[in-house]
Tab-separated table of C-alpha atoms in Angstrom:
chain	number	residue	atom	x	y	z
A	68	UNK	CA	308.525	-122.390	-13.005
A	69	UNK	CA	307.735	-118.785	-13.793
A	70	UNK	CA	310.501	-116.225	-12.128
A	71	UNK	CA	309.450	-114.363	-9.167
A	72	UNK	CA	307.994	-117.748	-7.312
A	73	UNK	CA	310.568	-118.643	-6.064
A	74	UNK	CA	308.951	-122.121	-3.684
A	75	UNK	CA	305.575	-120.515	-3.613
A	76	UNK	CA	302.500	-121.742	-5.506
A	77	UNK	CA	301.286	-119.396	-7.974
A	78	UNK	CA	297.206	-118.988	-8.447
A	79	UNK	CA	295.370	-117.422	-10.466
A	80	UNK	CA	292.291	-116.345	-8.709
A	81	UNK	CA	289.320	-115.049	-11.079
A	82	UNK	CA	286.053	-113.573	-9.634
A	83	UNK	CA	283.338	-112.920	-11.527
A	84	UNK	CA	280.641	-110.479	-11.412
A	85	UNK	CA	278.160	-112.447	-9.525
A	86	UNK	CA	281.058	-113.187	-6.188
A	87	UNK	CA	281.500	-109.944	-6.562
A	88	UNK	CA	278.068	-108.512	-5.582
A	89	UNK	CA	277.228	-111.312	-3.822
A	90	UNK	CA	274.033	-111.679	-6.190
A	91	UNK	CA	272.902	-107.883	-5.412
A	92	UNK	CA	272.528	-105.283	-7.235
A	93	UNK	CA	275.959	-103.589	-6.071
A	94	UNK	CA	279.707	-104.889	-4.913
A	95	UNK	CA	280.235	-106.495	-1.980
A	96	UNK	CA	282.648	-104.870	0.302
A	97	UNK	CA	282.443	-107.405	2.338
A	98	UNK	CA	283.435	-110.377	-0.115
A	99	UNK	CA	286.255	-107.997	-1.670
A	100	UNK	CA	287.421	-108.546	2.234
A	101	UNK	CA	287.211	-111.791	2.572
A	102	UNK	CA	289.176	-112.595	-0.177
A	103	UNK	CA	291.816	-110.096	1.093
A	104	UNK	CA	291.929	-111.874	4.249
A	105	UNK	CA	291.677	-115.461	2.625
A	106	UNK	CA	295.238	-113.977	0.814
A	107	UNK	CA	296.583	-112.789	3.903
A	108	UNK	CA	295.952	-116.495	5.475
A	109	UNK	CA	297.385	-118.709	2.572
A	110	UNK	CA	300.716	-115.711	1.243
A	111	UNK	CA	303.033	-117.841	2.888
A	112	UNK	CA	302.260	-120.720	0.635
A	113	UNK	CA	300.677	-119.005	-2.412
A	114	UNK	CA	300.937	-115.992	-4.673
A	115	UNK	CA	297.890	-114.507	-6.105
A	116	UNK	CA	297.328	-113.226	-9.572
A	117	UNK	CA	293.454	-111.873	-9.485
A	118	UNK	CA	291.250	-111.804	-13.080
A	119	UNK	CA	288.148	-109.974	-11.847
A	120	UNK	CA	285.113	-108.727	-13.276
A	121	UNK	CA	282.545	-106.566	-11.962
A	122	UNK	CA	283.432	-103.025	-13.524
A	123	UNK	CA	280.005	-102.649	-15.389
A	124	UNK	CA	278.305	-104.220	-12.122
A	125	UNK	CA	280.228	-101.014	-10.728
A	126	UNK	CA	279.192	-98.314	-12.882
A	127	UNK	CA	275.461	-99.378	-12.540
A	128	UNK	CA	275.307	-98.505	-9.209
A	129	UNK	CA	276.213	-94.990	-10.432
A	130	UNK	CA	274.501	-94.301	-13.624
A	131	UNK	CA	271.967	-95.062	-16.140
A	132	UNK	CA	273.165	-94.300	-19.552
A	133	UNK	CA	271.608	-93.532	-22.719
A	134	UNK	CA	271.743	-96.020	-25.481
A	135	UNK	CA	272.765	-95.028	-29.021
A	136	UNK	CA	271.445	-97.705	-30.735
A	137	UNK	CA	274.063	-100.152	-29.780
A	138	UNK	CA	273.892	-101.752	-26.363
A	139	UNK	CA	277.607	-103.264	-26.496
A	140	UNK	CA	278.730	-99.670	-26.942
A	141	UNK	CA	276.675	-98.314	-23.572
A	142	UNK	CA	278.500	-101.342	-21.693
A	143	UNK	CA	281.799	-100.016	-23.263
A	144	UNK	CA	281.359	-97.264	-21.882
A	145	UNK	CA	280.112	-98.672	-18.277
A	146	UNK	CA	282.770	-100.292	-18.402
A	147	UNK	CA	284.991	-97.438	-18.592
A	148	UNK	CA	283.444	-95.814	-15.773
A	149	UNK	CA	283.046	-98.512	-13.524
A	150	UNK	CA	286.737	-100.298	-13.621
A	151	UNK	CA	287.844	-97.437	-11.463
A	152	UNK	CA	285.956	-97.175	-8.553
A	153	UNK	CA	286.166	-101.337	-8.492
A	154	UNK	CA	289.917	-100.440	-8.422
A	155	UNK	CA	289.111	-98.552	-5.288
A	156	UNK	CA	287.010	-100.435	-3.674
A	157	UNK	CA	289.980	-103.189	-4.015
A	158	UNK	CA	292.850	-101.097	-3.037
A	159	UNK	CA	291.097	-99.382	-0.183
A	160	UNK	CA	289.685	-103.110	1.246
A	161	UNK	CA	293.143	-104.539	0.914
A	162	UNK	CA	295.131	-101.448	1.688
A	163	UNK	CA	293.194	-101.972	4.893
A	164	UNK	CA	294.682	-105.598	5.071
A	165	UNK	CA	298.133	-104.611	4.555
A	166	UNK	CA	297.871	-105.872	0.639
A	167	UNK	CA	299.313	-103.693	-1.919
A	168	UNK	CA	297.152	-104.243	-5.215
A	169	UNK	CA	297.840	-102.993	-8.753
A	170	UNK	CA	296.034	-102.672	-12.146
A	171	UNK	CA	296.279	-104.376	-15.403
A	172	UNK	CA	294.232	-104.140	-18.320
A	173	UNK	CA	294.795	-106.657	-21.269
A	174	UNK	CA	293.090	-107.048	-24.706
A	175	UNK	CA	292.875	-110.692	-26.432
A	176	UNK	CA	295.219	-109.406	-29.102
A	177	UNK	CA	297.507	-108.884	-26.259
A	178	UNK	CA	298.078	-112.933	-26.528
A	179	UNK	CA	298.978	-112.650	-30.071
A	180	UNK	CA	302.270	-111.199	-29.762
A	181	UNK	CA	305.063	-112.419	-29.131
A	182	UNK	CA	306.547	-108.964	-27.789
A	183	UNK	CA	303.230	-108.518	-25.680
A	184	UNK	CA	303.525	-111.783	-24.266
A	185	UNK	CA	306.798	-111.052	-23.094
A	186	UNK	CA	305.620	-107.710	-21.374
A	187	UNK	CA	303.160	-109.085	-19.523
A	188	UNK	CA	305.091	-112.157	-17.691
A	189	UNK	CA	307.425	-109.308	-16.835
A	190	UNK	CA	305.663	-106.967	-15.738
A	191	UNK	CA	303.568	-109.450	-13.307
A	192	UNK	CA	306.360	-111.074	-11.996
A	193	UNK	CA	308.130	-107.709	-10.972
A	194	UNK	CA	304.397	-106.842	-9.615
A	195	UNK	CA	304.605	-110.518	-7.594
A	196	UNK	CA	307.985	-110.311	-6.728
A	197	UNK	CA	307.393	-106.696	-5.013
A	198	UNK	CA	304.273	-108.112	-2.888
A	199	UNK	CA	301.759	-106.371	-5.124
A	200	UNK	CA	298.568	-108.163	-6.347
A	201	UNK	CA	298.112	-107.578	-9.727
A	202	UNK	CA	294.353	-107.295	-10.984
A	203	UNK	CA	293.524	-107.764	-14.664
A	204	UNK	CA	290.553	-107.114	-16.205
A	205	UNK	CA	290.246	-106.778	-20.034
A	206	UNK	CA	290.168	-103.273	-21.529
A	207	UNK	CA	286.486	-103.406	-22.241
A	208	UNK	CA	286.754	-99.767	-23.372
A	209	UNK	CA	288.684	-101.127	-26.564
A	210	UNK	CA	287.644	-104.679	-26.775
A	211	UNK	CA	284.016	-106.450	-26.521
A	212	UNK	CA	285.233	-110.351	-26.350
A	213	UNK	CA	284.482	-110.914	-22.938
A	214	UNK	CA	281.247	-108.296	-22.739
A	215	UNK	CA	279.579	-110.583	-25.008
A	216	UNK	CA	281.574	-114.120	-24.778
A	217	UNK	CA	282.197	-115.101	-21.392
A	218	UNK	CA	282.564	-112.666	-18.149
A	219	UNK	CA	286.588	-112.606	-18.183
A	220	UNK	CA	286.490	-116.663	-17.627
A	221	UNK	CA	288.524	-117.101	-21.376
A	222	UNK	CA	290.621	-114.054	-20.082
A	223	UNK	CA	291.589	-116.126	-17.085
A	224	UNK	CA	292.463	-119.173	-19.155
A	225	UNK	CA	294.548	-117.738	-21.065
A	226	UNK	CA	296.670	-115.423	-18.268
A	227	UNK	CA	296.896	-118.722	-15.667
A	228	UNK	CA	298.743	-120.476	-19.394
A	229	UNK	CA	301.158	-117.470	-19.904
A	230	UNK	CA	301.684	-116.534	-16.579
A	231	UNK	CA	302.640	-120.504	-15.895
A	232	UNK	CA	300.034	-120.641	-12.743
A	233	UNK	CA	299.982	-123.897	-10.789
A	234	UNK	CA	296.490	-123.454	-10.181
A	235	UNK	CA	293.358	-121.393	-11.878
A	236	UNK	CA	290.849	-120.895	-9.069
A	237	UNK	CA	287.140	-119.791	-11.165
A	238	UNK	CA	285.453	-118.137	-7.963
A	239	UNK	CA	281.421	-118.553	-9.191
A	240	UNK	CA	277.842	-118.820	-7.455
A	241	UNK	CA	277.446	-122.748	-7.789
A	242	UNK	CA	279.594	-125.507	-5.662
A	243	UNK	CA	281.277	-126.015	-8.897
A	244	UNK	CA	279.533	-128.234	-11.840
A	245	UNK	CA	277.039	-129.940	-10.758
A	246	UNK	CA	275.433	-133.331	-13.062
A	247	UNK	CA	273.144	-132.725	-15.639
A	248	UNK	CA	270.355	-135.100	-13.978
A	249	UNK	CA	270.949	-133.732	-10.432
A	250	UNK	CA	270.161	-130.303	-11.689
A	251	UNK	CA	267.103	-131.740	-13.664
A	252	UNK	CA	265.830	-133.032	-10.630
A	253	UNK	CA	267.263	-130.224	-7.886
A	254	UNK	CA	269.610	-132.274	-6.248
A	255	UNK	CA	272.435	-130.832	-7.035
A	256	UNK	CA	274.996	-133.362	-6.764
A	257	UNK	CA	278.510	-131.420	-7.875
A	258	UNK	CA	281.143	-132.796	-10.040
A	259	UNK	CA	283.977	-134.023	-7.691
A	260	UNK	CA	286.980	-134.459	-9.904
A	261	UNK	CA	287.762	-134.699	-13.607
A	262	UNK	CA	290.065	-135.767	-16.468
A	263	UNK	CA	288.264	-135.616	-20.028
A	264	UNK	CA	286.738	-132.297	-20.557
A	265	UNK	CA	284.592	-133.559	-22.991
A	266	UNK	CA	283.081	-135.829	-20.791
A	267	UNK	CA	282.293	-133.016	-18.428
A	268	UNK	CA	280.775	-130.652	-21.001
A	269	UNK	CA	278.023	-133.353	-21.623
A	270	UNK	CA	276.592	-132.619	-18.076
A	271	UNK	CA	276.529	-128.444	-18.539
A	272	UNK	CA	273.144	-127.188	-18.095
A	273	UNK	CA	273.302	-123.999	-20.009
A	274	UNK	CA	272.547	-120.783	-18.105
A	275	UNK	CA	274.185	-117.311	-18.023
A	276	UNK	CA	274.541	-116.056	-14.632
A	277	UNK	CA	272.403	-112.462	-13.881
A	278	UNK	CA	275.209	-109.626	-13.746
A	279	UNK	CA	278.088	-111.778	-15.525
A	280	UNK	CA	277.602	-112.857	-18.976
A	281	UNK	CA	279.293	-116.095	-18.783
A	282	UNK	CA	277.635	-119.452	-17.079
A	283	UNK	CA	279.333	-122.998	-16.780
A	284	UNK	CA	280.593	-123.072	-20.510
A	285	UNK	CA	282.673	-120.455	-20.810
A	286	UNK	CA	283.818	-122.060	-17.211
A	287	UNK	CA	284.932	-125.420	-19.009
A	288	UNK	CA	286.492	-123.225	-22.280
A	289	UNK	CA	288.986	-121.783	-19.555
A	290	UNK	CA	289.794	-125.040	-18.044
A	291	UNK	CA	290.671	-126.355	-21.115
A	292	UNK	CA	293.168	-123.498	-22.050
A	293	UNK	CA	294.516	-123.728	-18.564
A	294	UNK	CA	294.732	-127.872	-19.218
A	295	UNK	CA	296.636	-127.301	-22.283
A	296	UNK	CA	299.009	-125.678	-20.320
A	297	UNK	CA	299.259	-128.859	-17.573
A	298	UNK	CA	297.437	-126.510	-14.875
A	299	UNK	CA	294.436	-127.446	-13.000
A	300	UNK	CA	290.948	-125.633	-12.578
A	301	UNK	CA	289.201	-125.238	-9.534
A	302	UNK	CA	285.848	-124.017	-9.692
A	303	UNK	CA	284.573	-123.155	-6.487
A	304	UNK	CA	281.477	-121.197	-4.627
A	305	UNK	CA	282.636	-117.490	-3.655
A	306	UNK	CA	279.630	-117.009	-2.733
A	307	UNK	CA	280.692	-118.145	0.708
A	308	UNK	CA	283.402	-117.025	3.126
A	309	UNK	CA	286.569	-118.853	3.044
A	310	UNK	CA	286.321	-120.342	-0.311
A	311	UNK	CA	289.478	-120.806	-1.383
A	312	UNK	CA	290.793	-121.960	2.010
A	313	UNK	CA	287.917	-124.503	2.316
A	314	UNK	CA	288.652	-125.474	-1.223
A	315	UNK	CA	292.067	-126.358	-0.141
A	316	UNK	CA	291.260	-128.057	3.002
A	317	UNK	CA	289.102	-129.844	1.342
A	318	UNK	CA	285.838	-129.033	3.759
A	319	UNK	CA	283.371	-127.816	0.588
A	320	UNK	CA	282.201	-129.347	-2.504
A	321	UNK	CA	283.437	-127.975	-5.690
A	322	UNK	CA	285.128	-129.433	-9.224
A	323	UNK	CA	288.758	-130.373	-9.816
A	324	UNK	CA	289.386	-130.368	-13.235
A	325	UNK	CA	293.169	-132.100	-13.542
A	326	UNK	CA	295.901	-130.925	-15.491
A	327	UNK	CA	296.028	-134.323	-17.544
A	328	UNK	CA	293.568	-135.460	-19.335
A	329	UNK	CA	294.423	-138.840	-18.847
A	330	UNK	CA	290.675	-140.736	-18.774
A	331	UNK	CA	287.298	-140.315	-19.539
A	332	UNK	CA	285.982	-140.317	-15.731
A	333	UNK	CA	284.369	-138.466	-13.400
A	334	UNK	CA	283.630	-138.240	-9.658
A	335	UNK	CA	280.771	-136.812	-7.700
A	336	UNK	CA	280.355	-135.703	-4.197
């Protein structure tokens, strides 16, 4: 158990661009609220650790840039202009909520080391431990993994493992995963609950999502990082209010992946 938990379940909550603007064109206020409140509801039991996209979503509400050539380097530098004024629009919804927030930016080589490692688990814990919500985002300014592999969801894998998380919560637009042939024929039956990954990458459809650049795959390459670790994925519909708490209670449809993978099997709702 990571220090700073103390009896508390820790969660690692990542939101990606399209929870974030609620499938507009712009960030939602009002779902940066309602997971503030959601956290406010469940602090007693949980502690949050948030992975969030949404910083070039940001910036395009503001400006259109000129392209030299190279579109990765215009969403660099979106990037760089947006990741503040999402850090504002979080600290003044959850300042308003009594939450405390603070800001961490991490690059994949940041994993690498040993020494970096170290830094981070400290750093976040002290964060934790002080009743501040840390919010990591990769430095996109530096780094182009996530721009072009997979909206933060690897990013989240791999934090939830070092940071020891009981639980990675992947907040998308979808009531989880649903099966390949429900999607084929618009049913849309979701993925319940299950224990071979492999098993469940057979039934991804393959789509990116319209303002986040991953879809379901880079979804199930995050669960597996957080299952090498023993921790279980959630992914879940932020679309709608109360996610997480409905996810908990058990009153919405979405896909448990378990810590173990024990057997090939998989349960629908």
């Amino acid at each position: 158990m990571a220090m700073g938990k103390l009896d508390k379940k820790r969660i690692v909550l990542k939101i990606g661009s399209n929870t974030l603007t609620k499938e507009t064109d712009q960030i939602s206020r009002g779902k940066i609220e309602d997971i503030g409140r959601q956290i406010m509801a469940l602090q007693d039991e949980y502690e949050f650790v948030i992975v969030s996209s949404g910083a070039i979503a940001v910036a395009k509400q503001f400006v259109n840039l000129e392209s030299n050539g190279k579109e990765i380097n215009v969403k660099q530098a979106l990037a760089s202009i947006g990741q503040p004024h999402l850090m504002r629009i979080f600290q003044e919804s959850f300042r308003d909520l009594g939450l405390l927030t603070s800001q961490c930016l991490l690059s994949y080589s940041d994993f690498e080391r040993k020494q970096s490692k170290k830094n981070i688990v400290n750093t976040i814990n002290v964060l934790v431990a002080n009743h501040y919500i840390p919010i990591i985002n990769e430095n996109d300014t530096v780094a182009t993994d996530e721009i072009q592999f997979g909206d933060n969801d690897k990013l989240a894998g791999l934090t939830a493992a070092l940071l020891d998380a009981d639980l990675l919560v992947i907040a998308t637009n979808t009531d989880g995963i649903c099966t390949r042939a429900s999607v084929e024929n618009s049913t849309y039956q979701t993925i319940k609950e299950v224990h071979d990954i492999k098993v469940l990458e057979n039934e991804v459809v393959s789509s990116i999502s319209s303002h986040g650049t991953g879809g379901m795959k880079s979804k199930i390459e995050a669960a597996k990082i957080a299952q090498n670790s023993n921790i279980e994925t959630w992914i879940v519909n932020g679309l709608k209010d109360n996610f997480m708490i409905d996810a908990i209670n058990d009153k919405v449809p979405f896909t448990r992946i378990n810590k173990e993978n024990i057997e090939a099997k998989i349960e629908v709702r």
